Coordinates of C-alpha atoms in Angstrom, one line a residue:
X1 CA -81.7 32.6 -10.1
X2 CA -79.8 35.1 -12.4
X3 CA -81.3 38.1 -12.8
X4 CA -83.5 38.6 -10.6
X5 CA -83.9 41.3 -7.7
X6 CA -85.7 42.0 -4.4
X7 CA -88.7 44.8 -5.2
X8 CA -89.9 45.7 -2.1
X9 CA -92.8 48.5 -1.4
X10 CA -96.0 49.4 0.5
X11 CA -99.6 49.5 -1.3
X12 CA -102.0 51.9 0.0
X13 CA -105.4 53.2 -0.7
X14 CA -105.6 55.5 -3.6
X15 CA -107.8 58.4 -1.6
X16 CA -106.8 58.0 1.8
X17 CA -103.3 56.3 1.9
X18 CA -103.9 53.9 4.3
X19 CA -102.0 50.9 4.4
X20 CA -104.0 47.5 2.6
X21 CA -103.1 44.5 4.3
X22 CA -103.7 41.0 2.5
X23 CA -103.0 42.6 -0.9
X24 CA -101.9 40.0 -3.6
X25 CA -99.2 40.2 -5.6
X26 CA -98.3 37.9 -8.6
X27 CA -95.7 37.9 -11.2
X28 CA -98.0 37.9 -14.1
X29 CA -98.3 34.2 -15.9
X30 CA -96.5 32.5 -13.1
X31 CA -97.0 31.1 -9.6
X32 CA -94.4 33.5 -7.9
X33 CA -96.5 35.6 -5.7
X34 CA -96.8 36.8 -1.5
X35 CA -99.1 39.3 -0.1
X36 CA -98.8 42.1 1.7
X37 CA -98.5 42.7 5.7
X38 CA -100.7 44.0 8.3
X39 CA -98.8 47.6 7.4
X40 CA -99.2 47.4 3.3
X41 CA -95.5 46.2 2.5
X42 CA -94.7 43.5 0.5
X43 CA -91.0 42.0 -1.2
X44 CA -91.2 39.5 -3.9
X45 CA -88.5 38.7 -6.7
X46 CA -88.8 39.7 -10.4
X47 CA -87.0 40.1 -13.3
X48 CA -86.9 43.6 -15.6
X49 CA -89.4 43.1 -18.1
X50 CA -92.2 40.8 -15.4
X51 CA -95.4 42.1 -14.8
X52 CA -96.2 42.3 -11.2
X53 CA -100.5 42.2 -10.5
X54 CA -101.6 44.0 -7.3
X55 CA -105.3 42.7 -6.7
X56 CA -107.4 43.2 -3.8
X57 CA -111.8 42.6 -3.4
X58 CA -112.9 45.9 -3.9
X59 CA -110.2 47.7 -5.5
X60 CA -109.4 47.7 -9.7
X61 CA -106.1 45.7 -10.4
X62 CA -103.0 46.9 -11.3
X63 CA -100.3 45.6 -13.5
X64 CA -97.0 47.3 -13.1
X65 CA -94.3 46.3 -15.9
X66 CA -90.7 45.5 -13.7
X67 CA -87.9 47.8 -14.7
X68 CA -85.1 47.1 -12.0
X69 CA -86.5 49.6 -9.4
X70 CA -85.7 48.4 -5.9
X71 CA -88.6 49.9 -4.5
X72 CA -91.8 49.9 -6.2
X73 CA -94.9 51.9 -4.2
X74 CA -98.4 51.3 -5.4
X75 CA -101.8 53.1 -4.6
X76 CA -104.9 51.0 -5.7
X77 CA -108.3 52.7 -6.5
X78 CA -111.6 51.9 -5.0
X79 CA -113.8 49.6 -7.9
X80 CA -117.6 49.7 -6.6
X81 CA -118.6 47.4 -9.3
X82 CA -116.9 45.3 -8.5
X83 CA -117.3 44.9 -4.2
X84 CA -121.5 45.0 -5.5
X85 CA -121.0 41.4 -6.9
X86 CA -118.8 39.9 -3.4
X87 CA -121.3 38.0 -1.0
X88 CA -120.0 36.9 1.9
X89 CA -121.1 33.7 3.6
X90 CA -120.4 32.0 6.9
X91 CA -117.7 30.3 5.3
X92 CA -117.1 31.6 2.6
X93 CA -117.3 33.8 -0.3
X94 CA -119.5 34.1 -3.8
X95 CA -121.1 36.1 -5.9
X96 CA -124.9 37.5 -6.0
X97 CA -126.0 35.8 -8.7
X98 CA -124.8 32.3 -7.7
X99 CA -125.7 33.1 -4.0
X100 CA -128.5 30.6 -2.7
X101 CA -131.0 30.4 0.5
X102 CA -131.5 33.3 2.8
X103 CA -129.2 36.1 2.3
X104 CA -128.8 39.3 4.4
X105 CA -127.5 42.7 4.0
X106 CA -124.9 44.3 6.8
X107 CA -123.9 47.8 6.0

């Protein structure tokens, strides 16, 4: 497609660098989207002006506006509001609230 170019980059976490694997990342408003690898990189094609979405359980979101960079590096902060409300299940995932039946807590 004209116009658009290969971004490639690694996403790590914000305080201690390491690598995130399973990272999504989405061209804002569109179904274009890969997540990243067991080492934090990713490549995905965009446009200048597309907004890519990094988003991750546990981490805030982040919405990066495309500008032709060839390499594009993000580090995602910790959100602890927002891991309080994942439950997981045996097969599953949902939130406190809707979570029903017996329900233990790992730490």
């Amino acid at each position: 497609m004209f116009g658009q170019n290969v971004v490639t980059g690694t996403v790590t976490e914000q305080s201690t660098s390491i690598p995130l694997p399973g990272v999504n990342v989405i061209i804002k408003g569109t179904t274009t989207g890969t997540t990243t690898d067991f080492d934090g990189n990713y490549q995905i094609e965009a446009n200048n002006g597309d907004i890519i979405v990094f988003s991750y359980v546990g981490y805030a979101s982040q919405e990066i506006t495309y500008s032709g960079q060839s390499t594009l590096d993000i580090q995602l902060a910790e959100d602890a509001a927002q891991l309080d409300e994942v439950v997981v299940i045996g097969y599953g995932t949902t939130t406190r609230k809707d979570a029903t039946g017996s329900v233990e807590a790992i730490t």
